[in-house]
PDB file of C-alpha atoms in Angstrom:
ATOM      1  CA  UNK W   1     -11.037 -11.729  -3.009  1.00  0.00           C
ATOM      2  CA  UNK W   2      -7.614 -10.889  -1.022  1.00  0.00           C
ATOM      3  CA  UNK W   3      -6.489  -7.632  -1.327  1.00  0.00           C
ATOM      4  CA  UNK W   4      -3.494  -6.993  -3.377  1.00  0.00           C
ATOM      5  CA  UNK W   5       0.101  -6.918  -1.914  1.00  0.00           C
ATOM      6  CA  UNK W   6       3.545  -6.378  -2.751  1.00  0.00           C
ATOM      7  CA  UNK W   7       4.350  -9.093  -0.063  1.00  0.00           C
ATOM      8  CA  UNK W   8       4.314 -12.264  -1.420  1.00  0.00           C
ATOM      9  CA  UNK W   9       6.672 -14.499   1.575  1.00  0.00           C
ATOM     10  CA  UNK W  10       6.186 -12.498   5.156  1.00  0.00           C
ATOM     11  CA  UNK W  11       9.530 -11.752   6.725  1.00  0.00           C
ATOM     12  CA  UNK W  12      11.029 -14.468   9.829  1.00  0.00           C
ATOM     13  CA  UNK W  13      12.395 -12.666  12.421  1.00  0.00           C
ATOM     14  CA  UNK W  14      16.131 -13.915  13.146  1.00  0.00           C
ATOM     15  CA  UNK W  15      17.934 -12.076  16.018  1.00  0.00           C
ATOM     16  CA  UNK W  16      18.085  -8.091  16.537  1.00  0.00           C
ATOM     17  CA  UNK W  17      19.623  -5.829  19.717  1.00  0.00           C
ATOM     18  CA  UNK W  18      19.986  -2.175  20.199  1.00  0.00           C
ATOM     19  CA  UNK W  19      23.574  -1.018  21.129  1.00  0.00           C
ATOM     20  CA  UNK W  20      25.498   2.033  22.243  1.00  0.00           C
ATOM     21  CA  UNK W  21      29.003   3.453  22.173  1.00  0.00           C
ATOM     22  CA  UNK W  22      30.426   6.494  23.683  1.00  0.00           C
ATOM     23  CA  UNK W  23      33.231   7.269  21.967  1.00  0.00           C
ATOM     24  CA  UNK W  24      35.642   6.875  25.062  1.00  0.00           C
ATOM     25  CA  UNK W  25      35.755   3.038  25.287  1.00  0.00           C
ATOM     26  CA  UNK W  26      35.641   2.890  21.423  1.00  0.00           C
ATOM     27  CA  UNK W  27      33.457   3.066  18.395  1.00  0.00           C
ATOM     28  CA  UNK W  28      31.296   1.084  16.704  1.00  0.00           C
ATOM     29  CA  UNK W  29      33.228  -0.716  14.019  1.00  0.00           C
ATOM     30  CA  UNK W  30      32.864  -3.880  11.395  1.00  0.00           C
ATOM     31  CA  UNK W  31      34.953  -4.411   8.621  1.00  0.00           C
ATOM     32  CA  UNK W  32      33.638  -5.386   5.266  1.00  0.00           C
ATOM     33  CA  UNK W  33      31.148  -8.775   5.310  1.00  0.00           C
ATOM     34  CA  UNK W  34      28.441 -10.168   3.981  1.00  0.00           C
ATOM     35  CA  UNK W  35      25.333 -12.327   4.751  1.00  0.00           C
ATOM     36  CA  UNK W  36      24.404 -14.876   1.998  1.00  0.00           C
ATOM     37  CA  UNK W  37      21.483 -16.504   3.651  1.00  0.00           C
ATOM     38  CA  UNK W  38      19.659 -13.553   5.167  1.00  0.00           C
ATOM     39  CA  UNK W  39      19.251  -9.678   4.967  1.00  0.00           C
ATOM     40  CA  UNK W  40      19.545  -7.213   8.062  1.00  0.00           C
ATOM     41  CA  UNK W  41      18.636  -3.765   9.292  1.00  0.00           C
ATOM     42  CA  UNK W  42      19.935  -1.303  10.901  1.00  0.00           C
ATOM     43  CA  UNK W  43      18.156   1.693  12.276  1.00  0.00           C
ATOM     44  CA  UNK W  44      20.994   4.771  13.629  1.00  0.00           C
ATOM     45  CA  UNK W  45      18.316   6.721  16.448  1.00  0.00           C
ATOM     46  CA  UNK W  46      21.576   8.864  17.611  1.00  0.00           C
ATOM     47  CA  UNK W  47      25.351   9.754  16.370  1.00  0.00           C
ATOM     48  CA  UNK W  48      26.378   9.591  12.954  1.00  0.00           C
ATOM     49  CA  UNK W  49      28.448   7.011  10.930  1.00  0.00           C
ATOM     50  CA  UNK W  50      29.665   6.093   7.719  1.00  0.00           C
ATOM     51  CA  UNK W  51      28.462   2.784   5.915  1.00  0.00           C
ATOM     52  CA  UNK W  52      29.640   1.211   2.550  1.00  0.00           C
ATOM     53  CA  UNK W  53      27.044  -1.387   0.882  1.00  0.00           C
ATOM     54  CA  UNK W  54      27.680  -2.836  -2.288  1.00  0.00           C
ATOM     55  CA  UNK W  55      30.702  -0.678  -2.972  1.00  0.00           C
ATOM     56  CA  UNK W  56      28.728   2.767  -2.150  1.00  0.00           C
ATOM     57  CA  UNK W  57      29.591   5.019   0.743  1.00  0.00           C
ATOM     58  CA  UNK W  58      26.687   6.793   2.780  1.00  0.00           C
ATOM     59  CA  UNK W  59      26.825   9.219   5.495  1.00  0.00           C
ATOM     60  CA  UNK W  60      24.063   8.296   7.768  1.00  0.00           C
ATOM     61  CA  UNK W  61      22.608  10.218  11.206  1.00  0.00           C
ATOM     62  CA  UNK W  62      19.568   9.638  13.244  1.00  0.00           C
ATOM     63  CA  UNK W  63      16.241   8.570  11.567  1.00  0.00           C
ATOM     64  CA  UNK W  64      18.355   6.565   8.743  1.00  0.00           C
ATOM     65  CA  UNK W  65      17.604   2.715   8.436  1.00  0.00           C
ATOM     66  CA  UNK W  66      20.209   0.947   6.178  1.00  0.00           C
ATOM     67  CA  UNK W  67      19.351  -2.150   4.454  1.00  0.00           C
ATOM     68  CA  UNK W  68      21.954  -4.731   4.480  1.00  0.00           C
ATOM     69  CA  UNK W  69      20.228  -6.878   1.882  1.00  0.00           C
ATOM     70  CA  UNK W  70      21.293 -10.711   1.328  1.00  0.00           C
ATOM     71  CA  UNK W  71      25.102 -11.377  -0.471  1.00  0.00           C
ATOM     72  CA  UNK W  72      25.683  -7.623  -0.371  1.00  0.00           C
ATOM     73  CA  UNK W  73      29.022  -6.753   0.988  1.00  0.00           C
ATOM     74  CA  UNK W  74      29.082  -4.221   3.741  1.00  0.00           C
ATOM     75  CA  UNK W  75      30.994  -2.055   6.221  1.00  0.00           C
ATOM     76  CA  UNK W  76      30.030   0.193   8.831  1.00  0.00           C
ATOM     77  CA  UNK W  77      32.103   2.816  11.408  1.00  0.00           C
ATOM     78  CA  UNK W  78      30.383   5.286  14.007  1.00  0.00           C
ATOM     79  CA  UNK W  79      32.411   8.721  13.386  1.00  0.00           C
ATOM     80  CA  UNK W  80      29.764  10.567  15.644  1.00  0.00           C
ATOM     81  CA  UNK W  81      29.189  10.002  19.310  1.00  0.00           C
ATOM     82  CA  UNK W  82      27.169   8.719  21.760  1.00  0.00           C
ATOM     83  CA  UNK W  83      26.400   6.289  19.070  1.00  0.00           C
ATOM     84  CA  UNK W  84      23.039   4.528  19.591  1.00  0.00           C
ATOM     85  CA  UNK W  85      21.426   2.005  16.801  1.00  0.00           C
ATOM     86  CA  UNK W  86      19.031  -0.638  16.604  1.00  0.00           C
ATOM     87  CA  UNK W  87      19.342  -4.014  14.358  1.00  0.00           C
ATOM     88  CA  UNK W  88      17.252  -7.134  13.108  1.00  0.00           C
ATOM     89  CA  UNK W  89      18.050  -9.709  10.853  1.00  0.00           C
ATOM     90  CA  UNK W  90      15.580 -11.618   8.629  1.00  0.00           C
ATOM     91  CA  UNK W  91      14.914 -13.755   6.001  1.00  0.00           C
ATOM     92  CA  UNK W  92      12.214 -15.562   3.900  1.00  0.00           C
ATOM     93  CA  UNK W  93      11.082 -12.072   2.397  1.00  0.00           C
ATOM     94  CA  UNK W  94       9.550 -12.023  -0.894  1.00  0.00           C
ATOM     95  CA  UNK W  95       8.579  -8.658  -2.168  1.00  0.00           C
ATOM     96  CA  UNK W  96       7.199  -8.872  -5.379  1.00  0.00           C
ATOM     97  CA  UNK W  97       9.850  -9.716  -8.119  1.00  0.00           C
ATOM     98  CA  UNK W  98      12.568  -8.334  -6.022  1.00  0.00           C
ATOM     99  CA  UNK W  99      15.479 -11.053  -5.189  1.00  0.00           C
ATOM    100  CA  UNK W 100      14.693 -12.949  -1.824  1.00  0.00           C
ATOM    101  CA  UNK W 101      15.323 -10.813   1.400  1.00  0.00           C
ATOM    102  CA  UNK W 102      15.006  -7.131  -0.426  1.00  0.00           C
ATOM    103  CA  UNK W 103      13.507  -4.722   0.649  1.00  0.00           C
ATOM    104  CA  UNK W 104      15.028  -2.330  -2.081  1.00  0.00           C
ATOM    105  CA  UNK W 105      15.269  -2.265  -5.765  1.00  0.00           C
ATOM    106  CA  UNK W 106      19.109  -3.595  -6.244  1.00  0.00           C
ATOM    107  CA  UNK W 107      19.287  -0.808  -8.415  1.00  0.00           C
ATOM    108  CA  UNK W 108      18.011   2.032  -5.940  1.00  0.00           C
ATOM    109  CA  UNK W 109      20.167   3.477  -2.219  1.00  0.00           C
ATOM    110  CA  UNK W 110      19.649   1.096   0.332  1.00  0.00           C
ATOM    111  CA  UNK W 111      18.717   3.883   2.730  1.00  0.00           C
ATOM    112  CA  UNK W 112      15.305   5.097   3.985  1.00  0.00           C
ATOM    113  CA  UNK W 113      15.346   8.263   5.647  1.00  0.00           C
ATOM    114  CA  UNK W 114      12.286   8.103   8.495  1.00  0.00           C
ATOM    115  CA  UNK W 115      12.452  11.405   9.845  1.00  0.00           C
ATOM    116  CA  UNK W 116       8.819  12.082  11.881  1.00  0.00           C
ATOM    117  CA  UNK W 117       8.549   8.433  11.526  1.00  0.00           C
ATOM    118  CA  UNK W 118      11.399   7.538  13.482  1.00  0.00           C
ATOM    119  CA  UNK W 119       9.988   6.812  16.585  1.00  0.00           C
ATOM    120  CA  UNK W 120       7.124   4.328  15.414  1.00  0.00           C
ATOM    121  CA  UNK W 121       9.495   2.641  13.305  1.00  0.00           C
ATOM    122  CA  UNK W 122      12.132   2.342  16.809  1.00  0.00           C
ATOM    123  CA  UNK W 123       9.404   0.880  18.819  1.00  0.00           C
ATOM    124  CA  UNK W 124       8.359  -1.764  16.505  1.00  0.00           C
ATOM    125  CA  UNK W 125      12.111  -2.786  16.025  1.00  0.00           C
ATOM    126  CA  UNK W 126      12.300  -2.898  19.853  1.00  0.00           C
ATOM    127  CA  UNK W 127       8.708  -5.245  20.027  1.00  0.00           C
ATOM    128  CA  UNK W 128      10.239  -7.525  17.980  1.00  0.00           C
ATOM    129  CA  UNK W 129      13.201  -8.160  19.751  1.00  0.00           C
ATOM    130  CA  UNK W 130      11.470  -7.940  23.152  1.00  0.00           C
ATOM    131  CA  UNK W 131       9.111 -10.796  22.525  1.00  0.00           C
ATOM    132  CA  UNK W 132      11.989 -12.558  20.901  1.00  0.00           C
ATOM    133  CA  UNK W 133      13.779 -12.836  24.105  1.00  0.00           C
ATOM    134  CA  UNK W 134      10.696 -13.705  26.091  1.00  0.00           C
ATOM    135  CA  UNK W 135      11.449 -17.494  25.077  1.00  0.00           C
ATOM    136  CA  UNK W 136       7.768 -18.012  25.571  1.00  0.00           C
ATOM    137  CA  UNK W 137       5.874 -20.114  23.358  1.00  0.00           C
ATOM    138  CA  UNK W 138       4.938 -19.010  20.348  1.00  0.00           C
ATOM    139  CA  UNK W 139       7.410 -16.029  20.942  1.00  0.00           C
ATOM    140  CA  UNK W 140       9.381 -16.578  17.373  1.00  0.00           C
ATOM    141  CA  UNK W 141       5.865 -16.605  15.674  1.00  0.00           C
ATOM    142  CA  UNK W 142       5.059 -13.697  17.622  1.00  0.00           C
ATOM    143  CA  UNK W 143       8.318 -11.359  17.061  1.00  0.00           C
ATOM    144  CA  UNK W 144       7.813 -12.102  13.117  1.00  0.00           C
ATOM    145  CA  UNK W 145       4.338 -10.761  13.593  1.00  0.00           C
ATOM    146  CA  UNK W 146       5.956  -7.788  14.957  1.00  0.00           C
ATOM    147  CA  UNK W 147       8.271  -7.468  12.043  1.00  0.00           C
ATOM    148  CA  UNK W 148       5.539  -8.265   9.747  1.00  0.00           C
ATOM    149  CA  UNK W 149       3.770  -4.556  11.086  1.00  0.00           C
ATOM    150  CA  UNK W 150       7.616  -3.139  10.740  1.00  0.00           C
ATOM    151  CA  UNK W 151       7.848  -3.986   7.269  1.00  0.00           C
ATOM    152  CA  UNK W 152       3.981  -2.914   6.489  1.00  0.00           C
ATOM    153  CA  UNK W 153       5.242   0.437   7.789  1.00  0.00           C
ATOM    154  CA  UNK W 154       8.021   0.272   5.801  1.00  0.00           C
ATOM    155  CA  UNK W 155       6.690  -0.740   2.724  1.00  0.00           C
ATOM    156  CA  UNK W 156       4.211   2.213   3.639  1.00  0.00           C
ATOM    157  CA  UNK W 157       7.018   5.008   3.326  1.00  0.00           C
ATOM    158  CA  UNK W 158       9.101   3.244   0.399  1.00  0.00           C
ATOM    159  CA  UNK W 159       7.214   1.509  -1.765  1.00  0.00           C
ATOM    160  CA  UNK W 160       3.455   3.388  -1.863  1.00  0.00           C
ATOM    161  CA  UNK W 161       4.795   7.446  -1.327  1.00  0.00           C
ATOM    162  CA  UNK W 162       2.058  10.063  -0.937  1.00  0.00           C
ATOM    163  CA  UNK W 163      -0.780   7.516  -1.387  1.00  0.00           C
ATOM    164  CA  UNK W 164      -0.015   6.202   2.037  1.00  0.00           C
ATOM    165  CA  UNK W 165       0.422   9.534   3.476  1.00  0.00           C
ATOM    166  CA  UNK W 166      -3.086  10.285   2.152  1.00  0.00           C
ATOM    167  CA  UNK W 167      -4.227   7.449   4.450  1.00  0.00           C
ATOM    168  CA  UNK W 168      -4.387   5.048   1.104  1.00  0.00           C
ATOM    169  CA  UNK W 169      -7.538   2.698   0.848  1.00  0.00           C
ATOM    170  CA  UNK W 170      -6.894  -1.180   0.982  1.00  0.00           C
ATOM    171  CA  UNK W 171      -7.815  -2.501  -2.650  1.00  0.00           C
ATOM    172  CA  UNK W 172     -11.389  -3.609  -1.442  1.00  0.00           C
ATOM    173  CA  UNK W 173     -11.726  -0.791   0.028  1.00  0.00           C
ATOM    174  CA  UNK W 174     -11.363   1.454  -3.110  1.00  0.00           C
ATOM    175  CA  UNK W 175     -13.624  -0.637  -4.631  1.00  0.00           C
ATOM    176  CA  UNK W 176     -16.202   0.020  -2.213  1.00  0.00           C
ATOM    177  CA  UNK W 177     -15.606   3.471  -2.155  1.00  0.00           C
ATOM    178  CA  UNK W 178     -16.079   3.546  -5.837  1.00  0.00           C
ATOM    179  CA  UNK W 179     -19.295   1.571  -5.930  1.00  0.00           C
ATOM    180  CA  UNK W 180     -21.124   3.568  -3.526  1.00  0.00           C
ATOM    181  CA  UNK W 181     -20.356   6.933  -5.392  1.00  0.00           C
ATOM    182  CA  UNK W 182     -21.490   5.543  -8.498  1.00  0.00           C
ATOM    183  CA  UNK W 183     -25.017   4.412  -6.629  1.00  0.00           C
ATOM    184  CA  UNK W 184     -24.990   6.876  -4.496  1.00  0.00           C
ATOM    185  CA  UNK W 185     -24.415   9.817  -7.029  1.00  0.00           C
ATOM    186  CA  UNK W 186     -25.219   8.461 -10.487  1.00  0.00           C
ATOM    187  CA  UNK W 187     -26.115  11.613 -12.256  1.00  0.00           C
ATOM    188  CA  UNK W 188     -22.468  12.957 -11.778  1.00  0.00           C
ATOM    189  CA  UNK W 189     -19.936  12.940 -14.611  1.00  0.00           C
ATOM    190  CA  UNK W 190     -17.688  10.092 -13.437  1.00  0.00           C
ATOM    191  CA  UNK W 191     -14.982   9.177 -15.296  1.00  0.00           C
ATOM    192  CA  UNK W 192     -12.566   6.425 -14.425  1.00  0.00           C
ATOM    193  CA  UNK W 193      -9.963   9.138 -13.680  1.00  0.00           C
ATOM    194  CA  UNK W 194     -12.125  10.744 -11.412  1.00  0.00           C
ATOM    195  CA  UNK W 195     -13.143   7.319  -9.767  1.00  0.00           C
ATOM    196  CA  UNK W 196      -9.247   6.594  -9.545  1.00  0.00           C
ATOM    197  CA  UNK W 197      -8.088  10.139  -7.912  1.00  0.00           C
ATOM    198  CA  UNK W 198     -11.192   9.898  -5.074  1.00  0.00           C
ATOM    199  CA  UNK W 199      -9.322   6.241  -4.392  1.00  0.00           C
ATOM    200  CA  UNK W 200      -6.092   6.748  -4.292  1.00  0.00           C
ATOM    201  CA  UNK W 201      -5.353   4.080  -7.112  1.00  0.00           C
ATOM    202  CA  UNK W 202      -4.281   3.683 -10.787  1.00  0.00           C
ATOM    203  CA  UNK W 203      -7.360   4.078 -12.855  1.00  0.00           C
ATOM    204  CA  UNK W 204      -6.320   0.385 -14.154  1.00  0.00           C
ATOM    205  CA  UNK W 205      -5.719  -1.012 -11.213  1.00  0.00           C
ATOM    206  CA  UNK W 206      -9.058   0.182 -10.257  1.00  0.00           C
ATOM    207  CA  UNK W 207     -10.870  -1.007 -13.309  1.00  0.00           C
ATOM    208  CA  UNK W 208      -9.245  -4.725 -12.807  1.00  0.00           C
ATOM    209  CA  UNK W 209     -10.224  -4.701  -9.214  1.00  0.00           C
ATOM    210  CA  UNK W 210     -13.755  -3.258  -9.844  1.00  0.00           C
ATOM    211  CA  UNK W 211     -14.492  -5.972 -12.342  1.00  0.00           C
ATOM    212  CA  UNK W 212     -13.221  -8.594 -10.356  1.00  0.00           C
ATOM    213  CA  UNK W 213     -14.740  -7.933  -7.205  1.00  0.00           C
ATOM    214  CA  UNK W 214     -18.148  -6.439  -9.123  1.00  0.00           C
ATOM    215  CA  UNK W 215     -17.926  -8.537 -12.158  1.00  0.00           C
ATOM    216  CA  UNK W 216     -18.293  -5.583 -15.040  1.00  0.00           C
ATOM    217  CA  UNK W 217     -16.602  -2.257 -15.235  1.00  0.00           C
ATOM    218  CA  UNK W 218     -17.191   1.002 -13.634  1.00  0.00           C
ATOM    219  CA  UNK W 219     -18.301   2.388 -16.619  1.00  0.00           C
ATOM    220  CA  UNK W 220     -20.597  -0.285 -16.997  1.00  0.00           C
ATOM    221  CA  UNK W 221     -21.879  -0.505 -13.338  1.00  0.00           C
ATOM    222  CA  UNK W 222     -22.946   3.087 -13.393  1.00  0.00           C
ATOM    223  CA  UNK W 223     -25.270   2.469 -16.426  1.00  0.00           C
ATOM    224  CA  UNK W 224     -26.771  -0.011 -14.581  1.00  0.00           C
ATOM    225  CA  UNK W 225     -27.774   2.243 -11.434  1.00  0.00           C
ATOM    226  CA  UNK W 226     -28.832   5.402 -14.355  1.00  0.00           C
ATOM    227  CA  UNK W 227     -30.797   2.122 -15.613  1.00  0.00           C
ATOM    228  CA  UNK W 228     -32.544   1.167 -12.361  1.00  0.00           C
ATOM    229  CA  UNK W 229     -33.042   4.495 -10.963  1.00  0.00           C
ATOM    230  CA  UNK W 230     -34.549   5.371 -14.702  1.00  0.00           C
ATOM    231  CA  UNK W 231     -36.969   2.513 -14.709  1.00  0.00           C
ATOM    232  CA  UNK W 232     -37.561   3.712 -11.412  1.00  0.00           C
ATOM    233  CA  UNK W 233     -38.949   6.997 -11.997  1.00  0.00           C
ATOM    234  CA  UNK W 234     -40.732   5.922 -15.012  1.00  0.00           C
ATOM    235  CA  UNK W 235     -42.760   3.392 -13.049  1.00  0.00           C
ATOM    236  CA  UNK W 236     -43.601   6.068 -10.350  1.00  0.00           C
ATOM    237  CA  UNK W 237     -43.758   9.063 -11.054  1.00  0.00           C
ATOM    238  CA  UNK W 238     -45.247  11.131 -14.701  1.00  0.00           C
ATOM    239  CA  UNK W 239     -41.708  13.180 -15.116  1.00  0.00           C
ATOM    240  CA  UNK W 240     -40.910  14.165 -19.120  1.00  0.00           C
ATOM    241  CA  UNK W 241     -38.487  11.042 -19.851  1.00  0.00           C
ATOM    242  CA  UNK W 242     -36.394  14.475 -20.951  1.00  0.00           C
ATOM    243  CA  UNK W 243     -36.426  15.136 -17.277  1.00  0.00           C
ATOM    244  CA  UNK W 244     -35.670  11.657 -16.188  1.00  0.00           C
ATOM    245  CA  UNK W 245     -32.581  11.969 -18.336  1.00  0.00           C
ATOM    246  CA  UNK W 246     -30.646  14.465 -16.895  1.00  0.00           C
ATOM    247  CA  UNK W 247     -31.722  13.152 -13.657  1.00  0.00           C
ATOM    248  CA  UNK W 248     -30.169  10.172 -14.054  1.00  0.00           C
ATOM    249  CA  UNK W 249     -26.788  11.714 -15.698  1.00  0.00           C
ATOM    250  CA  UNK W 250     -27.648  12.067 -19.698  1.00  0.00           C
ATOM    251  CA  UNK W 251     -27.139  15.609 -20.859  1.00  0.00           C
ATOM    252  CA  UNK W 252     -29.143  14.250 -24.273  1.00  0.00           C
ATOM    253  CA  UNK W 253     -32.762  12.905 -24.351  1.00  0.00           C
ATOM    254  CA  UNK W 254     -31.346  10.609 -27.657  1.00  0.00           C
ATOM    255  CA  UNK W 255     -28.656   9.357 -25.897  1.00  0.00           C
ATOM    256  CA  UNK W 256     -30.770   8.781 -22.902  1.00  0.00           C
ATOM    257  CA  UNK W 257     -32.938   6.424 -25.686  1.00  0.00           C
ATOM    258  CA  UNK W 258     -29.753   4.997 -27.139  1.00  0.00           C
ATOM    259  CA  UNK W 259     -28.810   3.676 -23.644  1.00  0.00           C
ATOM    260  CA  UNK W 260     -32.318   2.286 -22.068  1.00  0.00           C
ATOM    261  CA  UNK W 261     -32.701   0.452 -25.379  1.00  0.00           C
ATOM    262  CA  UNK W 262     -29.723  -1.234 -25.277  1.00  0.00           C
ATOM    263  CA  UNK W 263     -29.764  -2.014 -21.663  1.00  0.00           C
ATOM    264  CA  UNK W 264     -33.869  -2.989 -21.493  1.00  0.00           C
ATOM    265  CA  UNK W 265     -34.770  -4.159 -25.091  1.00  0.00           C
ATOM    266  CA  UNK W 266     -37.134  -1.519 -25.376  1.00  0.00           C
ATOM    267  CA  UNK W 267     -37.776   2.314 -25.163  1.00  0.00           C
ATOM    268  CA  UNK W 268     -38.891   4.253 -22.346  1.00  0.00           C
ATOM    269  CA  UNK W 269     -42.361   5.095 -23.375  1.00  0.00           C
ATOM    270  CA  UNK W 270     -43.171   1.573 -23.877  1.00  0.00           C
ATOM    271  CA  UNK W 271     -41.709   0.367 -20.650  1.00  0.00           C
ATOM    272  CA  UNK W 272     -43.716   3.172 -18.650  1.00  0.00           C
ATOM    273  CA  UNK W 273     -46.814   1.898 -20.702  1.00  0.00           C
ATOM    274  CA  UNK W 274     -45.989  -1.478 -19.775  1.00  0.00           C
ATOM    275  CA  UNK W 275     -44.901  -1.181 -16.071  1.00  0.00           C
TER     276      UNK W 275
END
């Protein structure tokens, strides 16, 4: 199974440059336009300006990437100098069930504030335009390669908040994760919240991708290892089956009983008499 994604189209690089203005010679200035067949970037790394997009003013410094997203009218004016920025233009962009090109909800500021992540997010703008204008082969596959690890950041920061900061587990991952705790551990009181919070993931998003990739439930895969590692210790050792209960995670000898029969067919006398 793939792991999940918000990214459904990965971004084509189009063109991007970095550019400077003093102040002296003049400022950076473009009156109000728009771009109906692609979206653009643009990252301010020193000087201020002020931007309009889609009728909404911002006051922007360094660290601040602006999205220019597709058919939105925009305008933008350096008021603080030197002026230094970084842009890149892109398109075939699906994020989820966002329109094509968008980065941001329509509905949300089309501003991302980087701050420590500045830097990273400077050099990967720069990689893509550098191999760009290499004009080597495979250089335009290779640039939107490079924006495809830009927009991973990104997405990162925007779209996944303190998860990612956490150092969030890939979907298979989580599942993984989850699995070998409930092996590894099955005499613990998991819950699916608890399975979810060690994760990083929505306990429903975790219980989908658990089945799918396990094919039954958390719930249901951890009374299959108490199962295994019951029948386990009956066949090998002469513990109480009281004992063996609370080994294996059941605070009650009866509904210790309850669960071997339904899982075995039979009780756990009779399968140590059998075994």
């Amino acid at each position: 199974m793939s792991e999940t994604s918000l990214f459904r189209s990965q971004p084509v690089f189009l063109s991007g440059a970095s550019f400077a203005f003093d102040g002296h010679a003049g400022r950076f200035m473009l009156e109000l336009h728009k771009h109906d067949a692609n979206s653009e970037m643009l990252l301010i790394e020193e000087g201020e300006g002020e931007f309009e997009i889609d009728g909404r003013r911002y006051a922007a410094g360094p660290g601040t990437l602006l999205f220019y997203q597709r058919g939105l009218w925009h305008k933008e004016l350096s008021t603080k100098h030197p002026f230094r920025a970084t842009y890149i233009g892109y398109t075939d962009m699906q994020i989820g069930a966002l329109p094509p090109d968008y980065f941001i909800d329509p509905a949300a500021a089309p501003v991302l504030e980087l701050r420590e992540h500045l830097p990273g997010v400077a050099k990967l703008m720069k990689d893509c335009i550098a191999e760009h204008r290499r004009m080597e082969p495979e250089s335009q596959l290779a640039a939107s390669h490079y924006l495809g690890l830009l927009f991973v950041k990104l997405a990162r920061l925007a779209h996944y908040g303190d998860a990612a900061e956490r150092g969030r587990s890939t979907a298979k991952e989580a599942v993984w994760k989850a699995k070998r705790a409930l092996e590894e551990n099955y005499g613990a009181a998991h819950t699916l919240a608890s399975l979810a919070a060690d994760t990083y993931l929505n306990k429903y998003h975790l219980a989908h991708l658990f089945k799918e990739m396990v094919g039954v439930s958390p719930i249901q895969f951890l009374i299959y290892c108490r199962m295994e590692a019951a029948k386990r210790y009956l066949r090998t050792t002469s513990l109480q089956v009281k004992e063996i209960a609370e080994i294996v995670g059941y605070q009650s000898e009866p509904s210790f009983y309850n669960a071997f029969m339904k899982t075995t067919g039979t009780t756990p006398c009779k399968y140590r008499d059998n075994r």
